[in-house]
Short mmCIF file of C-alpha atoms in Angstrom, two decimals:
data_model
loop_
_atom_site.label_atom_id
_atom_site.label_comp_id
_atom_site.label_asym_id
_atom_site.label_seq_id
_atom_site.Cartn_x
_atom_site.Cartn_y
_atom_site.Cartn_z
CA UNK G 19 -1.71 20.13 2.82
CA UNK G 20 -5.18 19.30 1.62
CA UNK G 21 -7.20 16.49 0.14
CA UNK G 22 -7.10 13.00 1.51
CA UNK G 23 -3.47 13.14 2.58
CA UNK G 24 -4.92 14.75 5.73
CA UNK G 25 -7.18 11.72 6.17
CA UNK G 26 -4.16 9.42 5.82
CA UNK G 27 -2.16 11.44 8.35
CA UNK G 28 -5.09 11.49 10.78
CA UNK G 29 -5.63 7.74 10.45
CA UNK G 30 -1.99 6.97 11.24
CA UNK G 31 -2.00 9.47 14.11
CA UNK G 32 -5.15 7.90 15.56
CA UNK G 33 -3.59 4.43 15.51
CA UNK G 34 -0.54 5.84 17.33
CA UNK G 35 -2.79 7.52 19.89
CA UNK G 36 -4.40 4.12 20.49
CA UNK G 37 -0.90 2.68 21.10
CA UNK G 38 -1.07 0.34 18.16
CA UNK G 39 0.18 -0.01 14.63
CA UNK G 40 -2.07 0.75 11.68
CA UNK G 41 -3.16 -2.18 9.53
CA UNK G 42 -2.55 -1.50 5.84
CA UNK G 43 -3.89 -3.99 3.30
CA UNK G 44 -2.89 -4.35 -0.35
CA UNK G 45 -5.15 -5.68 -3.11
CA UNK G 46 -4.75 -5.31 -6.88
CA UNK G 47 -7.49 -3.53 -8.84
CA UNK G 48 -9.37 -5.67 -11.34
CA UNK G 49 -8.83 -8.89 -9.41
CA UNK G 50 -10.68 -11.17 -9.80
CA UNK G 51 -12.78 -8.63 -11.71
CA UNK G 52 -13.14 -4.87 -11.31
CA UNK G 53 -16.37 -5.24 -9.31
CA UNK G 54 -14.94 -8.20 -7.38
CA UNK G 55 -11.84 -6.19 -6.53
CA UNK G 56 -13.92 -3.32 -5.17
CA UNK G 57 -15.85 -5.80 -3.00
CA UNK G 58 -12.56 -7.23 -1.72
CA UNK G 59 -11.26 -3.79 -0.70
CA UNK G 60 -14.51 -3.10 1.14
CA UNK G 61 -14.25 -6.51 2.83
CA UNK G 62 -10.77 -5.87 4.25
CA UNK G 63 -11.94 -2.48 5.53
CA UNK G 64 -14.93 -4.20 7.15
CA UNK G 65 -12.57 -6.68 8.77
CA UNK G 66 -10.51 -3.94 10.37
CA UNK G 67 -7.95 -2.54 7.91
CA UNK G 68 -7.21 1.14 8.53
CA UNK G 69 -5.80 1.89 5.07
CA UNK G 70 -5.85 0.04 1.73
CA UNK G 71 -3.32 0.16 -1.07
CA UNK G 72 -4.93 -0.56 -4.44
CA UNK G 73 -2.41 -2.04 -6.84
CA UNK G 74 -2.29 -0.90 -10.45
CA UNK G 75 -1.61 -4.21 -12.24
CA UNK G 76 1.60 -4.24 -14.26
CA UNK G 77 2.94 -6.73 -16.77
CA UNK G 78 6.46 -6.64 -15.31
CA UNK G 79 6.10 -6.17 -11.54
CA UNK G 80 9.71 -6.17 -10.33
CA UNK G 81 8.84 -5.96 -6.61
CA UNK G 82 5.97 -8.42 -6.57
CA UNK G 83 6.23 -12.12 -5.85
CA UNK G 84 4.38 -14.93 -7.65
CA UNK G 85 1.08 -14.57 -5.78
CA UNK G 86 0.57 -10.92 -6.72
CA UNK G 87 1.95 -11.55 -10.22
CA UNK G 88 -0.74 -14.21 -10.70
CA UNK G 89 -3.47 -11.80 -9.60
CA UNK G 90 -2.06 -9.06 -11.82
CA UNK G 91 -2.11 -11.45 -14.79
CA UNK G 92 -5.79 -12.21 -14.13
CA UNK G 93 -6.59 -8.50 -13.92
CA UNK G 94 -4.65 -7.65 -17.08
CA UNK G 95 -6.28 -10.49 -19.02
CA UNK G 96 -9.61 -9.10 -17.83
CA UNK G 97 -8.69 -5.81 -19.49
CA UNK G 98 -8.17 -3.66 -16.39
CA UNK G 99 -7.37 -0.01 -17.15
CA UNK G 100 -6.28 2.99 -15.10
CA UNK G 101 -9.91 4.16 -15.17
CA UNK G 102 -10.82 0.92 -13.35
CA UNK G 103 -8.12 1.52 -10.75
CA UNK G 104 -9.48 5.02 -10.13
CA UNK G 105 -13.03 3.64 -9.93
CA UNK G 106 -11.85 1.12 -7.33
CA UNK G 107 -10.36 3.94 -5.26
CA UNK G 108 -13.47 6.09 -5.64
CA UNK G 109 -15.99 3.41 -4.67
CA UNK G 110 -13.94 1.96 -1.80
CA UNK G 111 -13.31 5.39 -0.30
CA UNK G 112 -16.90 6.56 -0.81
CA UNK G 113 -18.27 3.43 0.87
CA UNK G 114 -15.96 3.52 3.88
CA UNK G 115 -14.61 7.06 4.30
CA UNK G 116 -11.18 5.52 4.84
CA UNK G 117 -7.87 6.33 3.13
CA UNK G 118 -7.14 4.51 -0.12
CA UNK G 119 -3.78 4.80 -1.88
CA UNK G 120 -2.64 3.54 -5.26
CA UNK G 121 0.52 1.46 -5.46
CA UNK G 122 1.97 1.62 -8.94
CA UNK G 123 5.13 1.36 -10.93
CA UNK G 124 6.11 4.59 -12.60
CA UNK G 125 5.73 3.67 -16.27
CA UNK G 126 1.89 3.55 -16.39
CA UNK G 127 1.64 6.94 -14.65
CA UNK G 128 4.24 8.46 -16.95
CA UNK G 129 2.38 7.20 -20.01
CA UNK G 130 -1.02 8.31 -18.70
CA UNK G 131 0.30 11.77 -17.83
CA UNK G 132 1.30 12.94 -14.36
CA UNK G 133 -1.03 15.94 -14.26
CA UNK G 134 -3.98 13.88 -15.48
CA UNK G 135 -3.29 10.98 -13.11
CA UNK G 136 -2.85 13.13 -9.99
CA UNK G 137 -5.92 15.23 -10.78
CA UNK G 138 -8.09 12.15 -11.36
CA UNK G 139 -6.74 10.31 -8.31
CA UNK G 140 -7.52 13.31 -6.10
CA UNK G 141 -10.97 13.65 -7.66
CA UNK G 142 -11.59 9.96 -6.88
CA UNK G 143 -10.80 10.60 -3.21
CA UNK G 144 -7.39 8.93 -3.27
CA UNK G 145 -4.98 9.70 -0.44
CA UNK G 146 -1.84 9.36 -2.52
CA UNK G 147 0.52 6.98 -4.24
CA UNK G 148 3.21 4.47 -3.36
CA UNK G 149 5.83 4.51 -6.10
CA UNK G 150 8.31 1.68 -5.49
CA UNK G 151 10.46 2.20 -8.58
CA UNK G 152 10.49 6.02 -8.88
CA UNK G 153 13.90 7.34 -7.77
CA UNK G 154 13.59 10.34 -5.47
CA UNK G 155 15.94 12.39 -7.63
CA UNK G 156 13.56 11.91 -10.59
CA UNK G 157 10.38 12.55 -8.61
CA UNK G 158 10.20 16.34 -8.86
CA UNK G 159 7.40 16.56 -11.42
CA UNK G 160 5.34 13.90 -9.63
CA UNK G 161 5.76 15.60 -6.24
CA UNK G 162 4.82 19.01 -7.63
CA UNK G 163 1.52 17.70 -9.02
CA UNK G 164 0.83 15.44 -6.02
CA UNK G 165 1.26 18.36 -3.60
CA UNK G 166 -0.96 20.56 -5.77
CA UNK G 167 -3.76 18.00 -5.45
CA UNK G 168 -3.22 17.16 -1.77
CA UNK G 169 -1.88 13.66 -2.44
CA UNK G 170 0.71 11.81 -0.40
CA UNK G 171 3.89 10.44 -1.96
CA UNK G 172 5.11 7.29 -0.28
CA UNK G 173 8.61 6.10 -1.12
CA UNK G 174 10.04 2.67 -0.41
CA UNK G 175 13.22 2.13 1.62
CA UNK G 176 15.08 -1.18 1.86
CA UNK G 177 17.67 -2.76 4.17
CA UNK G 178 20.30 -1.94 1.53
CA UNK G 179 19.54 1.82 1.76
CA UNK G 180 22.45 3.68 3.38
CA UNK G 181 21.68 6.21 6.10
CA UNK G 182 22.31 9.28 3.93
CA UNK G 183 20.10 7.78 1.23
CA UNK G 184 17.35 7.16 3.79
CA UNK G 185 17.47 10.84 4.76
CA UNK G 186 17.11 11.90 1.12
CA UNK G 187 14.17 9.57 0.56
CA UNK G 188 12.28 10.44 3.74
CA UNK G 189 12.75 14.18 3.21
CA UNK G 190 10.96 13.88 -0.15
CA UNK G 191 8.06 11.73 1.01
CA UNK G 192 4.75 12.34 2.76
CA UNK G 193 2.10 10.21 4.43
CA UNK G 194 4.41 7.46 5.59
CA UNK G 195 7.59 5.62 4.65
CA UNK G 196 7.21 2.10 3.24
CA UNK G 197 9.98 -0.05 4.74
CA UNK G 198 10.56 -3.20 2.69
CA UNK G 199 11.57 -5.60 5.44
CA UNK G 200 13.57 -7.98 3.28
CA UNK G 201 15.61 -7.77 0.15
CA UNK G 202 13.73 -9.39 -2.69
CA UNK G 203 10.12 -9.66 -3.80
CA UNK G 204 6.83 -9.64 -1.94
CA UNK G 205 5.41 -12.82 -0.52
CA UNK G 206 4.61 -14.39 2.82
CA UNK G 207 7.56 -15.44 4.98
CA UNK G 208 8.13 -17.66 7.97
CA UNK G 209 9.74 -14.80 9.83
CA UNK G 210 9.90 -11.08 9.16
CA UNK G 211 13.18 -10.89 11.04
CA UNK G 212 15.51 -8.45 12.68
CA UNK G 213 16.43 -6.60 9.47
CA UNK G 214 13.01 -4.94 9.50
CA UNK G 215 13.40 -3.63 13.04
CA UNK G 216 16.86 -2.31 12.24
CA UNK G 217 15.58 -0.59 9.09
CA UNK G 218 12.71 1.04 10.99
CA UNK G 219 15.11 2.38 13.60
CA UNK G 220 17.47 3.78 10.97
CA UNK G 221 14.58 5.32 9.04
CA UNK G 222 13.03 6.90 12.14
CA UNK G 223 16.35 8.60 12.84
CA UNK G 224 15.82 10.63 9.64
CA UNK G 225 12.12 11.55 9.79
CA UNK G 226 9.00 12.15 11.85
CA UNK G 227 6.88 10.35 9.24
CA UNK G 228 5.34 7.05 10.34
CA UNK G 229 7.34 4.02 9.18
CA UNK G 230 5.24 1.09 7.96
CA UNK G 231 6.65 -2.36 7.24
CA UNK G 232 5.69 -4.55 4.32
CA UNK G 233 6.89 -7.74 2.61
CA UNK G 234 6.26 -10.93 4.46
CA UNK G 235 3.54 -10.51 7.08
CA UNK G 236 0.78 -13.08 6.71
CA UNK G 237 -0.70 -13.82 10.15
CA UNK G 238 -1.59 -12.23 13.48
CA UNK G 239 1.58 -13.45 15.22
CA UNK G 240 3.80 -11.77 12.63
CA UNK G 241 1.61 -8.67 12.67
CA UNK G 242 2.07 -8.41 16.44
CA UNK G 243 5.84 -8.89 16.05
CA UNK G 244 6.08 -6.06 13.52
CA UNK G 245 3.60 -3.83 15.40
CA UNK G 246 6.01 -3.85 18.36
CA UNK G 247 8.44 -1.65 16.41
CA UNK G 248 6.62 -0.22 13.35
CA UNK G 249 3.90 2.40 12.94
CA UNK G 250 2.05 0.30 10.39
CA UNK G 251 1.91 -3.30 9.21
CA UNK G 252 1.40 -3.83 5.47
CA UNK G 253 -0.12 -7.11 4.28
CA UNK G 254 -0.67 -7.98 0.63
CA UNK G 255 0.20 -11.46 -0.60
CA UNK G 256 -1.68 -13.20 2.22
CA UNK G 257 -4.94 -11.47 1.21
CA UNK G 258 -4.38 -12.12 -2.49
CA UNK G 259 -3.59 -15.80 -1.86
CA UNK G 260 -6.87 -16.26 0.02
CA UNK G 261 -8.74 -14.80 -2.96
CA UNK G 262 -6.83 -17.04 -5.38
CA UNK G 263 -7.38 -20.19 -3.31
CA UNK G 264 -11.05 -19.63 -2.46
CA UNK G 265 -13.58 -21.97 -4.08
CA UNK G 266 -15.74 -19.00 -5.09
CA UNK G 267 -15.80 -15.23 -4.81
CA UNK G 268 -18.09 -15.09 -1.76
CA UNK G 269 -15.79 -17.46 0.12
CA UNK G 270 -12.84 -15.30 -0.88
CA UNK G 271 -14.49 -12.18 0.52
CA UNK G 272 -15.26 -13.98 3.78
CA UNK G 273 -11.67 -15.20 4.03
CA UNK G 274 -10.09 -11.78 3.51
CA UNK G 275 -12.54 -10.17 5.93
CA UNK G 276 -11.63 -12.76 8.57
CA UNK G 277 -7.88 -12.37 8.00
CA UNK G 278 -8.21 -8.59 8.30
CA UNK G 279 -9.97 -9.07 11.65
CA UNK G 280 -7.20 -11.40 12.89
CA UNK G 281 -4.48 -8.98 11.77
CA UNK G 282 -6.35 -6.05 13.31
CA UNK G 283 -6.12 -7.91 16.63
CA UNK G 284 -2.42 -8.58 16.01
CA UNK G 285 -1.48 -4.93 15.47
CA UNK G 286 -3.01 -4.00 18.81
CA UNK G 287 0.21 -4.56 20.69
CA UNK G 288 -1.28 -5.01 24.14
CA UNK G 289 -3.80 -7.67 23.09
#
């Protein structure tokens, strides 16, 4: 193991040693602009995020709800390219020294070239990739190149995943396991619910990797609820919505920084 996967592992281990969950934020690259997106990633780190997932905007995001779709549309209309995603990773990591992953659907990586993408992501200081629509049984080429460049491969598990399927997925992954707490698309929810806790328990039975929960967390109360049973709390739509709703970019940065600080309190279980 080399590269920034070690940084990711160490960050998650440190959170565990502090008896808390890690706070993982998601923001799409190129939103509202490439430079603005880089500032937003830095802002959530400043607020207290441990890890950031940088989204590679996609025209047909099957997992993403309307908030992230809207942001992706803005980024795509602005002409965002993979080079901009890699620049976002590079500048955010260089400025903070913290782990930055890319979350992407498989098609853009496949078109760009797996060897080229993994080499450039590693060179940019990326810790790895979350690949929500890449089936494990088709991930051999990706994993080979990711491992060569010291990148983590994070797979997504869902409440519908059977136990034997969970074991197959977790055996192939590295960094952490992304547990989608609800069936359906991303977005903030009133309650994250018992299905997430059940899924974390079933996933933990198959792996020593940290299990981090995403889809639905939007405030400190929910973050605390999830932190009671998960190794990491993943928040995306709530940050993106603040950026969309802000009267101007500076206000948006302030809002996401403040939300990150509130969530960082929430994931500290004893607070």
